[in-house]
JSON list of C-alpha atoms in Angstrom, two decimals:
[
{"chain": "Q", "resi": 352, "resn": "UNK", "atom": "CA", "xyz": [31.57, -7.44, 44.49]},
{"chain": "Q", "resi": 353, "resn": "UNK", "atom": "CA", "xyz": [29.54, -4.40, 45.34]},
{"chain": "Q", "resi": 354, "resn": "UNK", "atom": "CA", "xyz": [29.26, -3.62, 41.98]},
{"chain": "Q", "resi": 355, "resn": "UNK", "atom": "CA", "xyz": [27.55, -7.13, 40.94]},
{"chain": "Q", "resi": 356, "resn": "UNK", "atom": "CA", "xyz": [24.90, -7.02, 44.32]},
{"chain": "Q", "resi": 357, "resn": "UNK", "atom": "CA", "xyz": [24.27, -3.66, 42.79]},
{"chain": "Q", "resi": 358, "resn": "UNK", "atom": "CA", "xyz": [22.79, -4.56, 39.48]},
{"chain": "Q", "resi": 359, "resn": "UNK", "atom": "CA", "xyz": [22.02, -8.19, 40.82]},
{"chain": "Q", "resi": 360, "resn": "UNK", "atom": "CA", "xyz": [19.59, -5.23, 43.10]},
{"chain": "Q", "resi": 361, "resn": "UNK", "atom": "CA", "xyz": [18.82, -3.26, 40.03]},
{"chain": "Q", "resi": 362, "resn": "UNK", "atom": "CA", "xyz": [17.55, -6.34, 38.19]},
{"chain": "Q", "resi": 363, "resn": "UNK", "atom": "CA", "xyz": [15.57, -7.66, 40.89]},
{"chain": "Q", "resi": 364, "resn": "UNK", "atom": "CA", "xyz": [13.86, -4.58, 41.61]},
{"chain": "Q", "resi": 365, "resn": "UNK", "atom": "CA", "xyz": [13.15, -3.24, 37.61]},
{"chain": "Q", "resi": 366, "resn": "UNK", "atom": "CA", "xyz": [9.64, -3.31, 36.56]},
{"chain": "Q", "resi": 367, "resn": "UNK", "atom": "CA", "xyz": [8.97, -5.38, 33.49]},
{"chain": "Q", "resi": 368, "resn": "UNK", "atom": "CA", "xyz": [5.12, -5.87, 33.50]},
{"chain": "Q", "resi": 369, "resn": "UNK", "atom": "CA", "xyz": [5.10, -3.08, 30.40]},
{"chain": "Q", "resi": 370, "resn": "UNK", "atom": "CA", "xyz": [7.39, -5.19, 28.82]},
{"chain": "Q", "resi": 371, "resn": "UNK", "atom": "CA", "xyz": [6.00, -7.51, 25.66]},
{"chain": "Q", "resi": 372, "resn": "UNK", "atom": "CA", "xyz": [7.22, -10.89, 26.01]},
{"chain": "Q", "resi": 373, "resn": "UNK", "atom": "CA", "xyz": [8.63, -12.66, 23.20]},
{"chain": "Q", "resi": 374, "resn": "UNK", "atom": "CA", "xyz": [5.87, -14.44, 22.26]},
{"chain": "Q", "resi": 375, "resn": "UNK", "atom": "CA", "xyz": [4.28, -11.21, 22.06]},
{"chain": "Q", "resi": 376, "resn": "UNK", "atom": "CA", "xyz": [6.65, -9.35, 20.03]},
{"chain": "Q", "resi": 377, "resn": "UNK", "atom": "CA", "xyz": [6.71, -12.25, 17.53]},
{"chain": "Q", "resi": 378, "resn": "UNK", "atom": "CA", "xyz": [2.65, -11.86, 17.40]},
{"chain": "Q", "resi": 379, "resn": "UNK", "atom": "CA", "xyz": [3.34, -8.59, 16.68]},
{"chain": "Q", "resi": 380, "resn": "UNK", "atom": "CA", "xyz": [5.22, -8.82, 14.16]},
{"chain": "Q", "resi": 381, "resn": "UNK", "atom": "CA", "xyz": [3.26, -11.79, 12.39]},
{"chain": "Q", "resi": 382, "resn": "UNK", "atom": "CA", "xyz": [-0.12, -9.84, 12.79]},
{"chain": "Q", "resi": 383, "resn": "UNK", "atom": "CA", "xyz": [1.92, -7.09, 11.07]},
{"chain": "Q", "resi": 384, "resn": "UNK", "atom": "CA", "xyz": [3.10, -9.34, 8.23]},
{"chain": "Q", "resi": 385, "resn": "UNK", "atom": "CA", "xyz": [-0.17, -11.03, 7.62]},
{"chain": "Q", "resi": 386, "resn": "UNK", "atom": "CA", "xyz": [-2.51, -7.75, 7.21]},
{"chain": "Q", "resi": 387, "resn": "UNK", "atom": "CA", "xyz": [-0.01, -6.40, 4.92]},
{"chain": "Q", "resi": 388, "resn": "UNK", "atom": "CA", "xyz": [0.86, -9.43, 3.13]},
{"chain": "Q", "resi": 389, "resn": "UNK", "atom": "CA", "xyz": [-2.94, -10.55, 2.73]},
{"chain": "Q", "resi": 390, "resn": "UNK", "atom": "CA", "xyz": [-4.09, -6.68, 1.45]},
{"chain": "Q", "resi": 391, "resn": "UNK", "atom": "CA", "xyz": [-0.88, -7.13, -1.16]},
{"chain": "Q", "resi": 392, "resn": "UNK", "atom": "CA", "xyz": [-2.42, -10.44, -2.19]},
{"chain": "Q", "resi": 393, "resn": "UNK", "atom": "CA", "xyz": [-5.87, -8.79, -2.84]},
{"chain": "Q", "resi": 394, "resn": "UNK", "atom": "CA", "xyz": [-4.40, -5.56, -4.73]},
{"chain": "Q", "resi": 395, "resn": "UNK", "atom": "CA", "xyz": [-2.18, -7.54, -7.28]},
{"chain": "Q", "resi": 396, "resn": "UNK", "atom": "CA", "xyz": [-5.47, -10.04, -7.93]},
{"chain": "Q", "resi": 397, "resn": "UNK", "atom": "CA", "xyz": [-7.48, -7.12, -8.74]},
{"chain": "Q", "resi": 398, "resn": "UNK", "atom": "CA", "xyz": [-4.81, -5.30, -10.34]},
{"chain": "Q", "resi": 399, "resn": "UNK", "atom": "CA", "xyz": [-4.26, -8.58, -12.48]},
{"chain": "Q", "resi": 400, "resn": "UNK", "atom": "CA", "xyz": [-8.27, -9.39, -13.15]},
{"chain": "Q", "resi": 401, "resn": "UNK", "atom": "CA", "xyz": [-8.68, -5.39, -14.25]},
{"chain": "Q", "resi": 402, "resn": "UNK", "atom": "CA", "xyz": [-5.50, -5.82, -16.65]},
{"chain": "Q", "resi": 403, "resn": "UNK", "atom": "CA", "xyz": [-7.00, -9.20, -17.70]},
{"chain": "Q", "resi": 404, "resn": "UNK", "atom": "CA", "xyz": [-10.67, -7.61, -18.72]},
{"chain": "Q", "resi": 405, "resn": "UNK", "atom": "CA", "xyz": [-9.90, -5.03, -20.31]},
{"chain": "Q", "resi": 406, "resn": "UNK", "atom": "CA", "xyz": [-7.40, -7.31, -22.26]},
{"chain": "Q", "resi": 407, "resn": "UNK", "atom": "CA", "xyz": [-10.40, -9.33, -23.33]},
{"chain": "Q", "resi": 408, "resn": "UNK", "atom": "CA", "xyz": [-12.36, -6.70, -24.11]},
{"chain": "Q", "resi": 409, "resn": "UNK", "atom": "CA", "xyz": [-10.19, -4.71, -26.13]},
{"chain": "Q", "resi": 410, "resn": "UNK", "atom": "CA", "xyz": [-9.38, -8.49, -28.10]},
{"chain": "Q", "resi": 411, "resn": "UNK", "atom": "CA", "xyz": [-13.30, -9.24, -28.24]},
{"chain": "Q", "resi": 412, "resn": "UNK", "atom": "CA", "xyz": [-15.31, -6.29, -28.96]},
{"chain": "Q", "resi": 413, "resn": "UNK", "atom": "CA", "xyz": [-14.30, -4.93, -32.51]},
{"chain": "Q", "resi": 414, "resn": "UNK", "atom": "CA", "xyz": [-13.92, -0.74, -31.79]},
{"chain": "Q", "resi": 415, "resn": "UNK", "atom": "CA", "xyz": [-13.91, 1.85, -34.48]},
{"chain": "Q", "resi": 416, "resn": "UNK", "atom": "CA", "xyz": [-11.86, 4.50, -32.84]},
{"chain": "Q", "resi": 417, "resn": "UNK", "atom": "CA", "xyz": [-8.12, 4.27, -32.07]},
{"chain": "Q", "resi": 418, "resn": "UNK", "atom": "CA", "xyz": [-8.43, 6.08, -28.60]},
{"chain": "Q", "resi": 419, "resn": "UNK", "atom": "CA", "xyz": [-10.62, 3.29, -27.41]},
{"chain": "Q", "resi": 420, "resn": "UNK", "atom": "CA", "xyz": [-7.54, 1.07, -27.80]},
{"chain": "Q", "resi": 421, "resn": "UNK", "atom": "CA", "xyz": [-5.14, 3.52, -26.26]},
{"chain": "Q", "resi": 422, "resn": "UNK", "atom": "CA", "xyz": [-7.21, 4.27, -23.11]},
{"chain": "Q", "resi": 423, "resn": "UNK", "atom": "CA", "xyz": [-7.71, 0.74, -22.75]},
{"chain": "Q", "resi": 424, "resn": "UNK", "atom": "CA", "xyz": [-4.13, 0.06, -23.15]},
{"chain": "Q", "resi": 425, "resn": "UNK", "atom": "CA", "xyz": [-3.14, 2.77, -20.62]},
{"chain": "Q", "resi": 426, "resn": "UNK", "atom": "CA", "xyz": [-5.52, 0.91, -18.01]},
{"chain": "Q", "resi": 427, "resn": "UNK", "atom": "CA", "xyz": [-3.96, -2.34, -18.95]},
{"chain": "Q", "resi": 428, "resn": "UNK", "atom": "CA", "xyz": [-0.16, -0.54, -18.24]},
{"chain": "Q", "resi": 429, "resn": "UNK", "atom": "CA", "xyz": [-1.42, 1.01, -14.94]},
{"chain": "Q", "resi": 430, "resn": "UNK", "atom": "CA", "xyz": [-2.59, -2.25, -13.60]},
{"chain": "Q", "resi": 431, "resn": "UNK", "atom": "CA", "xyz": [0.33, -3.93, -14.72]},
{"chain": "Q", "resi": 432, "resn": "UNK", "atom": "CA", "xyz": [2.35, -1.31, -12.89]},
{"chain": "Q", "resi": 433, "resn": "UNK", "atom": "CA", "xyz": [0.41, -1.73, -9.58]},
{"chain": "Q", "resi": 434, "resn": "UNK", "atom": "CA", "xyz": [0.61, -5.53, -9.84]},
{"chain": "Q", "resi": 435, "resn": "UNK", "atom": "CA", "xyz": [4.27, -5.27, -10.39]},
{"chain": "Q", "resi": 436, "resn": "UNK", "atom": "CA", "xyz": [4.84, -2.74, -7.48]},
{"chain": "Q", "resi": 437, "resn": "UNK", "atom": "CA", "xyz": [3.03, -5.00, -5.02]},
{"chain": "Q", "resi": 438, "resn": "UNK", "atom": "CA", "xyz": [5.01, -8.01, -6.20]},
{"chain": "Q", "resi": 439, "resn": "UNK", "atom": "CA", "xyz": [8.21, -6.17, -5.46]},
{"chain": "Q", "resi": 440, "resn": "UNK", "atom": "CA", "xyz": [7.04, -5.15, -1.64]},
{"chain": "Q", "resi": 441, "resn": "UNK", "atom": "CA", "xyz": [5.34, -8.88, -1.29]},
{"chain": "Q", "resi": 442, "resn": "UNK", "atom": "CA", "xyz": [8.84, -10.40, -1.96]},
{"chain": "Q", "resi": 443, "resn": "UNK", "atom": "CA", "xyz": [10.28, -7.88, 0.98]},
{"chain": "Q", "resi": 444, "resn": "UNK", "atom": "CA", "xyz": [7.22, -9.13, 3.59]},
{"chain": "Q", "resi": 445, "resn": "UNK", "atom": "CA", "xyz": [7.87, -12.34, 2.75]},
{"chain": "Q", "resi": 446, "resn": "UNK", "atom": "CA", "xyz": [11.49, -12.57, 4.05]},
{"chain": "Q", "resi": 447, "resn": "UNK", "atom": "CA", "xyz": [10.42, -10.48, 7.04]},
{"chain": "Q", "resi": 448, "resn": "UNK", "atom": "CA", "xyz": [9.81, -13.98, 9.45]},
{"chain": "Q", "resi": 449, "resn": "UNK", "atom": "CA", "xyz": [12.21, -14.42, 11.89]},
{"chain": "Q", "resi": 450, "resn": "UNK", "atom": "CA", "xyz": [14.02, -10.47, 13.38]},
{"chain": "Q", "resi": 451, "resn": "UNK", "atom": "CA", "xyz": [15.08, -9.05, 16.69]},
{"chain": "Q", "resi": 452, "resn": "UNK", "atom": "CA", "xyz": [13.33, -5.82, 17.69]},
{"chain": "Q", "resi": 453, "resn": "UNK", "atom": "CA", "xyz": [16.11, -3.70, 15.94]},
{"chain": "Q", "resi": 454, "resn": "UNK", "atom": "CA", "xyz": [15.84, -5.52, 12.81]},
{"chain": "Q", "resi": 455, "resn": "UNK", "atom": "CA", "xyz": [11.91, -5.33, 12.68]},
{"chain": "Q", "resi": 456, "resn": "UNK", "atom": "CA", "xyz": [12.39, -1.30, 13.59]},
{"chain": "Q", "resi": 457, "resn": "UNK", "atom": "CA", "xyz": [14.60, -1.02, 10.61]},
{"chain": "Q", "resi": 458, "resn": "UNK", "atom": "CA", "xyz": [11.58, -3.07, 8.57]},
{"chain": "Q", "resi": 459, "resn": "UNK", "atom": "CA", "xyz": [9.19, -0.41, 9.52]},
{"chain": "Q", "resi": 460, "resn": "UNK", "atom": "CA", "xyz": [11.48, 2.35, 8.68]},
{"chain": "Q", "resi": 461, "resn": "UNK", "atom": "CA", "xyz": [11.90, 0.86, 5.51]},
{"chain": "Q", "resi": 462, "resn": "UNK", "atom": "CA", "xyz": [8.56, 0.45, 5.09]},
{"chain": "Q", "resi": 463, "resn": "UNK", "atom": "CA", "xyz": [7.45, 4.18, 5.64]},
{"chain": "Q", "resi": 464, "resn": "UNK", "atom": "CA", "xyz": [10.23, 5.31, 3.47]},
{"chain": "Q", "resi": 465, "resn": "UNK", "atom": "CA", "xyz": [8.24, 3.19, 0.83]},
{"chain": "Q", "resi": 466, "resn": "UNK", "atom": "CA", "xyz": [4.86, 4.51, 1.84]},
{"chain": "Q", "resi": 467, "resn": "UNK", "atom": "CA", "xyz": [6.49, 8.20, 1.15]},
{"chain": "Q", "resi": 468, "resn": "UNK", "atom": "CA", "xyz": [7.88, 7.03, -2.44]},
{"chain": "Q", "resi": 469, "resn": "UNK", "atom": "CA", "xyz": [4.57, 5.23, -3.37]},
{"chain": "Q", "resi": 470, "resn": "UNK", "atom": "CA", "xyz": [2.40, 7.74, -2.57]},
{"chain": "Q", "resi": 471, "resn": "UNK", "atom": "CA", "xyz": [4.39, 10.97, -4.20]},
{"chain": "Q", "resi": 472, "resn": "UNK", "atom": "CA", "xyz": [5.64, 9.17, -7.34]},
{"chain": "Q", "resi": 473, "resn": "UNK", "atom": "CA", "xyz": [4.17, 5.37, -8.01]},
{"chain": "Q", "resi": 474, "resn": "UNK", "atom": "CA", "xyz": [0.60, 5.93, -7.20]},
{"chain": "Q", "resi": 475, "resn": "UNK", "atom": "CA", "xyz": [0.73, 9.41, -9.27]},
{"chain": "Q", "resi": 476, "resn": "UNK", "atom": "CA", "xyz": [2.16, 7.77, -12.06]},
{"chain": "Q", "resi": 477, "resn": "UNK", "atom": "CA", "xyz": [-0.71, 4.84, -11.73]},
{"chain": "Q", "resi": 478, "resn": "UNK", "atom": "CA", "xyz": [-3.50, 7.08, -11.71]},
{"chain": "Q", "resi": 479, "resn": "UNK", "atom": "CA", "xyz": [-2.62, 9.50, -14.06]},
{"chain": "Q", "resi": 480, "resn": "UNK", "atom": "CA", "xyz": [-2.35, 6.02, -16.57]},
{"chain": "Q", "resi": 481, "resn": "UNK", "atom": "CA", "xyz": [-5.62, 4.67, -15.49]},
{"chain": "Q", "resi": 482, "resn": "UNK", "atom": "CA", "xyz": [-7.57, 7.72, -15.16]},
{"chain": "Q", "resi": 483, "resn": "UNK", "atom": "CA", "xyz": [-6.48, 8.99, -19.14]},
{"chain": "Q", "resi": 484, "resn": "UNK", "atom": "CA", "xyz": [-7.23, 5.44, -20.29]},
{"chain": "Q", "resi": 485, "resn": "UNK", "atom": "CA", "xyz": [-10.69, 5.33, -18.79]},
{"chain": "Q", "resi": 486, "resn": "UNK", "atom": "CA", "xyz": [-11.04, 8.86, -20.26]},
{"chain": "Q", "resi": 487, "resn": "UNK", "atom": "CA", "xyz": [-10.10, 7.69, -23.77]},
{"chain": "Q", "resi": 488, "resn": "UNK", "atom": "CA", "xyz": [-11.87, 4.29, -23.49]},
{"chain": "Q", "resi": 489, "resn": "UNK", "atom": "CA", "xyz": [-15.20, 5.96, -22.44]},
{"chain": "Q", "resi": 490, "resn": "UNK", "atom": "CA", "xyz": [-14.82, 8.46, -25.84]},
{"chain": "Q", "resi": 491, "resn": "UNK", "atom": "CA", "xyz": [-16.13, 6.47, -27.99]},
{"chain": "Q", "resi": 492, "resn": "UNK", "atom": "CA", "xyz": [-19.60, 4.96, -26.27]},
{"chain": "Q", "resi": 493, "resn": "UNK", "atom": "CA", "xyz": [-20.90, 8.58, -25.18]},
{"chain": "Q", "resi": 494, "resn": "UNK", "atom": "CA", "xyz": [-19.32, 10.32, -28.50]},
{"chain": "Q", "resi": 495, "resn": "UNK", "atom": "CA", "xyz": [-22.50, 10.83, -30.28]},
{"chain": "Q", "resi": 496, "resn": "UNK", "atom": "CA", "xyz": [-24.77, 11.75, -27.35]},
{"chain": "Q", "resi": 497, "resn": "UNK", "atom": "CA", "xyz": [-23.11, 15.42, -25.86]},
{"chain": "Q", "resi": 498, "resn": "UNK", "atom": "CA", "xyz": [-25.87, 15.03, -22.86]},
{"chain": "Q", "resi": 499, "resn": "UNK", "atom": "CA", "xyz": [-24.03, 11.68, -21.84]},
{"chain": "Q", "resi": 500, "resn": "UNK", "atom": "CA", "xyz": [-20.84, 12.69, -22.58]},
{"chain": "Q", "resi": 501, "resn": "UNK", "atom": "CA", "xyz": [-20.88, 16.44, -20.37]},
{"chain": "Q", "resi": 502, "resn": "UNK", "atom": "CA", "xyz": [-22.45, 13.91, -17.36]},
{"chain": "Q", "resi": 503, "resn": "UNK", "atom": "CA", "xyz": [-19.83, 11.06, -17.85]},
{"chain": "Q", "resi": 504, "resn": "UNK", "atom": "CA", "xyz": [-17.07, 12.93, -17.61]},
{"chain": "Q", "resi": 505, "resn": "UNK", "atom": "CA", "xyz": [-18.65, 14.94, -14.91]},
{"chain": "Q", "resi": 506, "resn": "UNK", "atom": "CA", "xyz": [-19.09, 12.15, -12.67]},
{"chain": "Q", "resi": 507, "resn": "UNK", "atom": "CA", "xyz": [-16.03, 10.86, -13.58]},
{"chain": "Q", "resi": 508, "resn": "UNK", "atom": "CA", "xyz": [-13.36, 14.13, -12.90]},
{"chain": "Q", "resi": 509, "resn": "UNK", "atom": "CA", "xyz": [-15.94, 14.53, -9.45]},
{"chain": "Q", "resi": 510, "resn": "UNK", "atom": "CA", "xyz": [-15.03, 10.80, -8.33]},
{"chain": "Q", "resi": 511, "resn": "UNK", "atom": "CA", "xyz": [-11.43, 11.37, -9.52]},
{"chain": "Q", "resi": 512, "resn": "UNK", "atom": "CA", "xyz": [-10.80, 14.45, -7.38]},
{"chain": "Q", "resi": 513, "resn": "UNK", "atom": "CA", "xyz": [-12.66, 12.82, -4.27]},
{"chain": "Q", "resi": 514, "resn": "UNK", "atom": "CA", "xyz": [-10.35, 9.96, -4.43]},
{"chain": "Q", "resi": 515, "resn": "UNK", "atom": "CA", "xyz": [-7.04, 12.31, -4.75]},
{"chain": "Q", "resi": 516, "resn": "UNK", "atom": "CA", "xyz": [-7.63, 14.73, -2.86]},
{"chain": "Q", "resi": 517, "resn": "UNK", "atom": "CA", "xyz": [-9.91, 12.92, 0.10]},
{"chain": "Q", "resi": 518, "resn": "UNK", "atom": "CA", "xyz": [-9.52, 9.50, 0.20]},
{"chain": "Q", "resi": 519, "resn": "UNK", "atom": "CA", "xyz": [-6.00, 9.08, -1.09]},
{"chain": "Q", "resi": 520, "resn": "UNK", "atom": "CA", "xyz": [-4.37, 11.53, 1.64]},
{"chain": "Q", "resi": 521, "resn": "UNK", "atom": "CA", "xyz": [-6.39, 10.06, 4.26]},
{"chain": "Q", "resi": 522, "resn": "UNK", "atom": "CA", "xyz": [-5.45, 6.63, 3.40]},
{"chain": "Q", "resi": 523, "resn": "UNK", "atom": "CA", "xyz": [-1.90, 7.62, 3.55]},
{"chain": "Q", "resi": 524, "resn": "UNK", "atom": "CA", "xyz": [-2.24, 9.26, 7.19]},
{"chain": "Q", "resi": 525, "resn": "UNK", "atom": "CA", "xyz": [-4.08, 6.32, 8.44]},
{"chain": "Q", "resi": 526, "resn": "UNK", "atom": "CA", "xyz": [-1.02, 4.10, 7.27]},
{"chain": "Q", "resi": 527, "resn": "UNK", "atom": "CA", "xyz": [1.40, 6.61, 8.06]},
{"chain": "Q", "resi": 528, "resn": "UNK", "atom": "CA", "xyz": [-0.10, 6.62, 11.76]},
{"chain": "Q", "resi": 529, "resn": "UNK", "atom": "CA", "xyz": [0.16, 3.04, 12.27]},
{"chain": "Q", "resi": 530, "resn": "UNK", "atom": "CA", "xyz": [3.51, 2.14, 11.22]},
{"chain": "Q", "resi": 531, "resn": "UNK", "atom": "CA", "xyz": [4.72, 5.16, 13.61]},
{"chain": "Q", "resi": 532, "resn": "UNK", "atom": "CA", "xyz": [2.46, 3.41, 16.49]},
{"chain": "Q", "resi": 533, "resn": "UNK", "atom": "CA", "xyz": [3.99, 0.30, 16.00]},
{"chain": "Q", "resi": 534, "resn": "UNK", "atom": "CA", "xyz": [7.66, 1.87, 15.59]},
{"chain": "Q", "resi": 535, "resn": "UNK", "atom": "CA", "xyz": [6.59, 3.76, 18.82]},
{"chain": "Q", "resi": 536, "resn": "UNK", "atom": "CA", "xyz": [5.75, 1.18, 20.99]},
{"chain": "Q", "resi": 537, "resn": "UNK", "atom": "CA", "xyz": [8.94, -1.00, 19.38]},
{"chain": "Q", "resi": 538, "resn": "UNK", "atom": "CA", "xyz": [11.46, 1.52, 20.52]},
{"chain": "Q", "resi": 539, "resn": "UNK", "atom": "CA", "xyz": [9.75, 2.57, 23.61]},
{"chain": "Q", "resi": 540, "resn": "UNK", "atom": "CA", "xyz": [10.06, -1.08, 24.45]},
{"chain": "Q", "resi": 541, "resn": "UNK", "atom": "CA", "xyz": [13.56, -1.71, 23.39]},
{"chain": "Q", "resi": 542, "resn": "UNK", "atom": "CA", "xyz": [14.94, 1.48, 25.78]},
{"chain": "Q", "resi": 543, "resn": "UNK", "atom": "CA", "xyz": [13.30, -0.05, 28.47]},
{"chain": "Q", "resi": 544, "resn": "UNK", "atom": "CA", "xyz": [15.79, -2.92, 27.71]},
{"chain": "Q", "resi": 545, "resn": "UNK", "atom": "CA", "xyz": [18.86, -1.35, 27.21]}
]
């Protein structure tokens, strides 16, 4: 019987305040689910409306040269790709509703592993695609004027490097950082509970 007054003591006397309650946790984890869910949402529409215009414009406007066609088709196939990657992650969010702590830890871990793949294979594969086609698509407007064409493509490689080598790694800390806060503060919490 001492045993039992002993943790009947332990349980009386443990300090819980730091401890989310489950309303909490599931706010977490809907929060969570929502701003991922909704920025998926956004990136396949835009992904789609791209792959759509340029669809329509390669169908509408008669172009003389072939590369024209190619780049536009390469833009079309890397916004395709994107839409198709998000759809595949959407469907994973989606059954992410109802999960113990342990479950929604796993999630995250998941997730990052994702976030690693993405970033060192998918999104090299998309860009490379897109940035070719827009090369080869924008041939054949500045082809006749070599002013237009040196300070197109200029503009173009500068804004291409800024976005891989600036904006795309710090995009992928940012993310990186708050998946491990949340996975953080999830396993800090669940020790407390074991």
């Amino acid at each position: 019987m001492d045993n039992l007054d002993d943790l009947k003591a332990i349980w009386h006397t443990a300090k819980t305040e730091s401890l989310p309650t489950s309303k909490e946790m599931m706010q977490l984890v809907g929060k969570f689910r929502g701003q991922k869910l909704k920025r998926k949402w956004l990136v396949i529409v835009i992904a789609a409306f791209i792959g759509c215009l340029m669809l329509a414009v390669l169908v509408v406007t008669p172009f003389k040269l072939f590369t024209t066609y190619f780049g536009g088709a390469l833009i079309i196939a890397g916004s395709a790709l994107l839409a198709a990657t998000e759809i595949r992650s959407l469907k994973r969010f989606n059954k992410l509703n109802d999960c113990s702590n342990l479950e929604f830890l796993a999630f995250i871990e998941k997730t990052r592993q994702n976030q690693i793949f993405y970033y060192k294979k998918t999104m090299v594969v998309i860009v490379l695609l897109c940035s070719v086609g827009w090369a080869l698509y924008m041939y054949e407007p500045v082809q006749k004027y070599p002013f237009w064409r040196v300070g197109i493509y200029t503009v173009m490689a500068i804004y291409l490097a800024v976005m891989w080598f600036v904006v795309r790694p710090r995009a992928f800390k940012k993310d990186g950082e708050k998946l491990n806060a949340i996975k953080q503060r999830l396993e800090s919490k669940t020790k407390q509970l074991q």
